[in-house]
Amino acid sequence: ARGRELLARYSFARECDLPFGGRFSAVGRFDSRVHGLGLQITDVVAQATGLRTRHLVLPTPIDDRRCLLTVALSVHGDGLPAASPWLRAVPKGLLMPMITRYAMRAFLEDLRRDAAGWGSAQEARPEHLNSRLAGFARWAGQFFPAATTRLA
């Protein structure tokens, strides 16, 4: 954490479904920045293809229990066709919109899966928070100085 900015970097490896059937292993890196409580920007680089995506999440509280997430995604794959012979056969004007739709679908699935876990975290008492969530809660407390909570 740097003041009001929270930084995280981690690697991933996961199996992904291909739009036309089959599966592939995706390996890459996430660089995520949370700016205050209203904007998260995550840059992702897939190692095998060089495909780069930028994910934006803008949470807006609706009430004290729910939050509306506005999301956006951009895809950059300048060297992507060179990474695979079958991708070279697809015109770039068709390829990038297909990849963007696929990436957005995967992004939304990830958010839905994550949101299922957030519901149980909302019910947790501070003394039961693990160290990562407690660290985030301490960082977020700077935005609510009157409502700071002692964390275990």
mmCIF file of C-alpha atoms in Angstrom:
data_model
loop_
_atom_site.group_PDB
_atom_site.id
_atom_site.type_symbol
_atom_site.label_atom_id
_atom_site.label_comp_id
_atom_site.label_asym_id
_atom_site.label_seq_id
_atom_site.Cartn_x
_atom_site.Cartn_y
_atom_site.Cartn_z
ATOM 1 C CA ALA A 1 0.000 0.000 0.000
ATOM 2 C CA ARG A 2 1.144 3.502 -0.851
ATOM 3 C CA GLY A 3 -1.157 5.985 0.832
ATOM 4 C CA ARG A 4 -4.523 5.734 -0.873
ATOM 5 C CA GLU A 5 -3.254 3.286 -3.512
ATOM 6 C CA LEU A 6 -3.127 -0.459 -2.892
ATOM 7 C CA LEU A 7 -0.834 -2.523 -5.152
ATOM 8 C CA ALA A 8 -0.796 -6.262 -5.803
ATOM 9 C CA ARG A 9 1.142 -8.442 -8.267
ATOM 10 C CA TYR A 10 0.676 -12.152 -8.686
ATOM 11 C CA SER A 11 1.029 -14.902 -11.252
ATOM 12 C CA PHE A 12 -1.648 -17.286 -12.413
ATOM 13 C CA ALA A 13 -2.020 -20.589 -14.210
ATOM 14 C CA ARG A 14 -5.461 -21.832 -15.163
ATOM 15 C CA GLU A 15 -7.244 -24.034 -17.640
ATOM 16 C CA CYS A 16 -9.474 -22.100 -20.044
ATOM 17 C CA ASP A 17 -12.145 -23.206 -22.493
ATOM 18 C CA LEU A 18 -11.639 -22.178 -26.109
ATOM 19 C CA PRO A 19 -14.580 -20.524 -27.900
ATOM 20 C CA PHE A 20 -14.596 -23.263 -30.577
ATOM 21 C CA GLY A 21 -14.129 -26.189 -28.202
ATOM 22 C CA GLY A 22 -11.096 -27.587 -26.472
ATOM 23 C CA ARG A 23 -9.050 -26.193 -23.618
ATOM 24 C CA PHE A 24 -5.722 -24.485 -23.122
ATOM 25 C CA SER A 25 -3.490 -23.615 -20.184
ATOM 26 C CA ALA A 26 -3.130 -19.893 -19.602
ATOM 27 C CA VAL A 27 -0.139 -18.647 -17.631
ATOM 28 C CA GLY A 28 0.451 -15.004 -16.924
ATOM 29 C CA ARG A 29 0.772 -12.126 -14.491
ATOM 30 C CA PHE A 30 -1.686 -9.729 -12.843
ATOM 31 C CA ASP A 31 -0.678 -6.216 -11.764
ATOM 32 C CA SER A 32 -3.526 -4.657 -9.824
ATOM 33 C CA ARG A 33 -3.914 -1.144 -8.426
ATOM 34 C CA VAL A 34 -6.776 -0.046 -6.216
ATOM 35 C CA HIS A 35 -7.201 3.736 -6.124
ATOM 36 C CA GLY A 36 -9.204 4.651 -3.045
ATOM 37 C CA LEU A 37 -12.430 2.707 -2.766
ATOM 38 C CA GLY A 38 -13.793 3.631 -6.192
ATOM 39 C CA LEU A 39 -11.440 2.265 -8.870
ATOM 40 C CA GLN A 40 -9.462 -0.917 -9.457
ATOM 41 C CA ILE A 41 -7.257 -1.255 -12.537
ATOM 42 C CA THR A 42 -5.764 -4.666 -13.277
ATOM 43 C CA ASP A 43 -3.335 -5.287 -16.124
ATOM 44 C CA VAL A 44 -2.929 -8.895 -17.238
ATOM 45 C CA VAL A 45 -0.230 -10.305 -19.525
ATOM 46 C CA ALA A 46 -0.533 -13.842 -20.938
ATOM 47 C CA GLN A 47 2.992 -15.232 -21.252
ATOM 48 C CA ALA A 48 2.530 -17.557 -24.228
ATOM 49 C CA THR A 49 0.817 -15.056 -26.527
ATOM 50 C CA GLY A 50 1.776 -11.627 -25.209
ATOM 51 C CA LEU A 51 -1.932 -10.810 -25.085
ATOM 52 C CA ARG A 52 -2.491 -7.882 -22.706
ATOM 53 C CA THR A 53 -5.785 -6.951 -21.102
ATOM 54 C CA ARG A 54 -6.752 -4.088 -18.808
ATOM 55 C CA HIS A 55 -9.676 -4.647 -16.453
ATOM 56 C CA LEU A 56 -11.467 -1.761 -14.744
ATOM 57 C CA VAL A 57 -13.816 -2.217 -11.799
ATOM 58 C CA LEU A 58 -15.697 0.777 -10.397
ATOM 59 C CA PRO A 59 -17.797 -0.148 -7.342
ATOM 60 C CA THR A 60 -20.749 2.055 -6.380
ATOM 61 C CA PRO A 61 -22.540 1.310 -3.099
ATOM 62 C CA ILE A 62 -26.301 1.014 -3.607
ATOM 63 C CA ASP A 63 -27.149 0.542 0.053
ATOM 64 C CA ASP A 64 -25.396 -0.794 3.144
ATOM 65 C CA ARG A 65 -25.475 -4.418 1.826
ATOM 66 C CA ARG A 66 -25.095 -4.139 -1.953
ATOM 67 C CA CYS A 67 -22.658 -2.659 -4.422
ATOM 68 C CA LEU A 68 -23.064 -2.070 -8.156
ATOM 69 C CA LEU A 69 -19.950 -2.931 -10.155
ATOM 70 C CA THR A 70 -19.326 -1.087 -13.405
ATOM 71 C CA VAL A 71 -16.695 -2.969 -15.381
ATOM 72 C CA ALA A 72 -14.721 -2.393 -18.559
ATOM 73 C CA LEU A 73 -12.096 -4.353 -20.446
ATOM 74 C CA SER A 74 -9.618 -3.523 -23.180
ATOM 75 C CA VAL A 75 -7.552 -6.053 -25.118
ATOM 76 C CA HIS A 76 -4.208 -5.479 -26.827
ATOM 77 C CA GLY A 77 -2.677 -8.264 -28.872
ATOM 78 C CA ASP A 78 -0.338 -6.767 -31.453
ATOM 79 C CA GLY A 79 1.889 -9.850 -31.633
ATOM 80 C CA LEU A 80 -0.886 -12.344 -30.993
ATOM 81 C CA PRO A 81 -1.265 -13.889 -34.492
ATOM 82 C CA ALA A 82 2.449 -14.733 -34.549
ATOM 83 C CA ALA A 83 1.958 -16.836 -31.413
ATOM 84 C CA SER A 84 -0.184 -19.453 -33.141
ATOM 85 C CA PRO A 85 -0.406 -20.716 -36.736
ATOM 86 C CA TRP A 86 -4.215 -21.022 -36.637
ATOM 87 C CA LEU A 87 -4.546 -17.432 -35.393
ATOM 88 C CA ARG A 88 -2.629 -16.176 -38.462
ATOM 89 C CA ALA A 89 -5.460 -17.506 -40.633
ATOM 90 C CA VAL A 90 -8.101 -15.359 -38.909
ATOM 91 C CA PRO A 91 -8.345 -11.740 -40.130
ATOM 92 C CA LYS A 92 -7.379 -9.380 -37.301
ATOM 93 C CA GLY A 93 -10.664 -7.481 -37.785
ATOM 94 C CA LEU A 94 -12.479 -10.682 -36.704
ATOM 95 C CA LEU A 95 -9.900 -12.031 -34.281
ATOM 96 C CA MET A 96 -9.691 -9.143 -31.812
ATOM 97 C CA PRO A 97 -13.483 -8.750 -31.337
ATOM 98 C CA MET A 98 -13.731 -12.528 -30.733
ATOM 99 C CA ILE A 99 -10.908 -12.423 -28.190
ATOM 100 C CA THR A 100 -12.417 -9.347 -26.508
ATOM 101 C CA ARG A 101 -15.838 -11.031 -26.147
ATOM 102 C CA TYR A 102 -14.183 -14.167 -24.778
ATOM 103 C CA ALA A 103 -12.027 -12.166 -22.334
ATOM 104 C CA MET A 104 -15.041 -10.153 -21.102
ATOM 105 C CA ARG A 105 -17.043 -13.337 -20.558
ATOM 106 C CA ALA A 106 -14.165 -14.833 -18.527
ATOM 107 C CA PHE A 107 -13.775 -11.550 -16.574
ATOM 108 C CA LEU A 108 -17.484 -11.533 -15.653
ATOM 109 C CA GLU A 109 -17.346 -15.210 -14.630
ATOM 110 C CA ASP A 110 -14.372 -14.420 -12.365
ATOM 111 C CA LEU A 111 -16.262 -11.506 -10.791
ATOM 112 C CA ARG A 112 -19.343 -13.677 -10.175
ATOM 113 C CA ARG A 113 -17.219 -16.382 -8.568
ATOM 114 C CA ASP A 114 -15.414 -13.802 -6.411
ATOM 115 C CA ALA A 115 -18.710 -12.157 -5.392
ATOM 116 C CA ALA A 116 -19.958 -15.475 -4.015
ATOM 117 C CA GLY A 117 -17.028 -15.413 -1.570
ATOM 118 C CA TRP A 118 -17.531 -11.743 -0.686
ATOM 119 C CA GLY A 119 -20.963 -12.505 0.774
ATOM 120 C CA SER A 120 -19.475 -14.729 3.464
ATOM 121 C CA ALA A 121 -16.689 -12.202 4.153
ATOM 122 C CA GLN A 122 -19.315 -9.526 4.885
ATOM 123 C CA GLU A 123 -20.670 -11.663 7.718
ATOM 124 C CA ALA A 124 -17.261 -12.286 9.320
ATOM 125 C CA ARG A 125 -16.478 -10.577 12.607
ATOM 126 C CA PRO A 126 -13.177 -8.612 12.599
ATOM 127 C CA GLU A 127 -11.479 -11.061 14.970
ATOM 128 C CA HIS A 128 -12.060 -13.855 12.433
ATOM 129 C CA LEU A 129 -10.554 -12.052 9.457
ATOM 130 C CA ASN A 130 -7.427 -13.568 8.014
ATOM 131 C CA SER A 131 -4.329 -11.383 7.846
ATOM 132 C CA ARG A 132 -4.841 -10.367 4.190
ATOM 133 C CA LEU A 133 -8.409 -9.221 4.708
ATOM 134 C CA ALA A 134 -7.441 -7.533 7.975
ATOM 135 C CA GLY A 135 -4.642 -5.680 6.157
ATOM 136 C CA PHE A 136 -7.089 -4.516 3.503
ATOM 137 C CA ALA A 137 -9.556 -3.440 6.189
ATOM 138 C CA ARG A 138 -6.821 -1.386 7.906
ATOM 139 C CA TRP A 139 -5.927 0.247 4.565
ATOM 140 C CA ALA A 140 -9.592 0.965 3.774
ATOM 141 C CA GLY A 141 -10.078 2.431 7.265
ATOM 142 C CA GLN A 142 -8.269 5.604 6.137
ATOM 143 C CA PHE A 143 -11.357 6.475 4.121
ATOM 144 C CA PHE A 144 -13.629 6.127 7.160
ATOM 145 C CA PRO A 145 -11.621 7.578 10.078
ATOM 146 C CA ALA A 146 -14.654 7.919 12.360
ATOM 147 C CA ALA A 147 -15.625 4.278 11.864
ATOM 148 C CA THR A 148 -12.282 2.540 12.360
ATOM 149 C CA THR A 149 -12.477 -0.887 13.907
ATOM 150 C CA ARG A 150 -9.853 -2.649 16.016
ATOM 151 C CA LEU A 151 -8.763 -5.698 14.019
ATOM 152 C CA ALA A 152 -7.250 -8.836 15.492
#
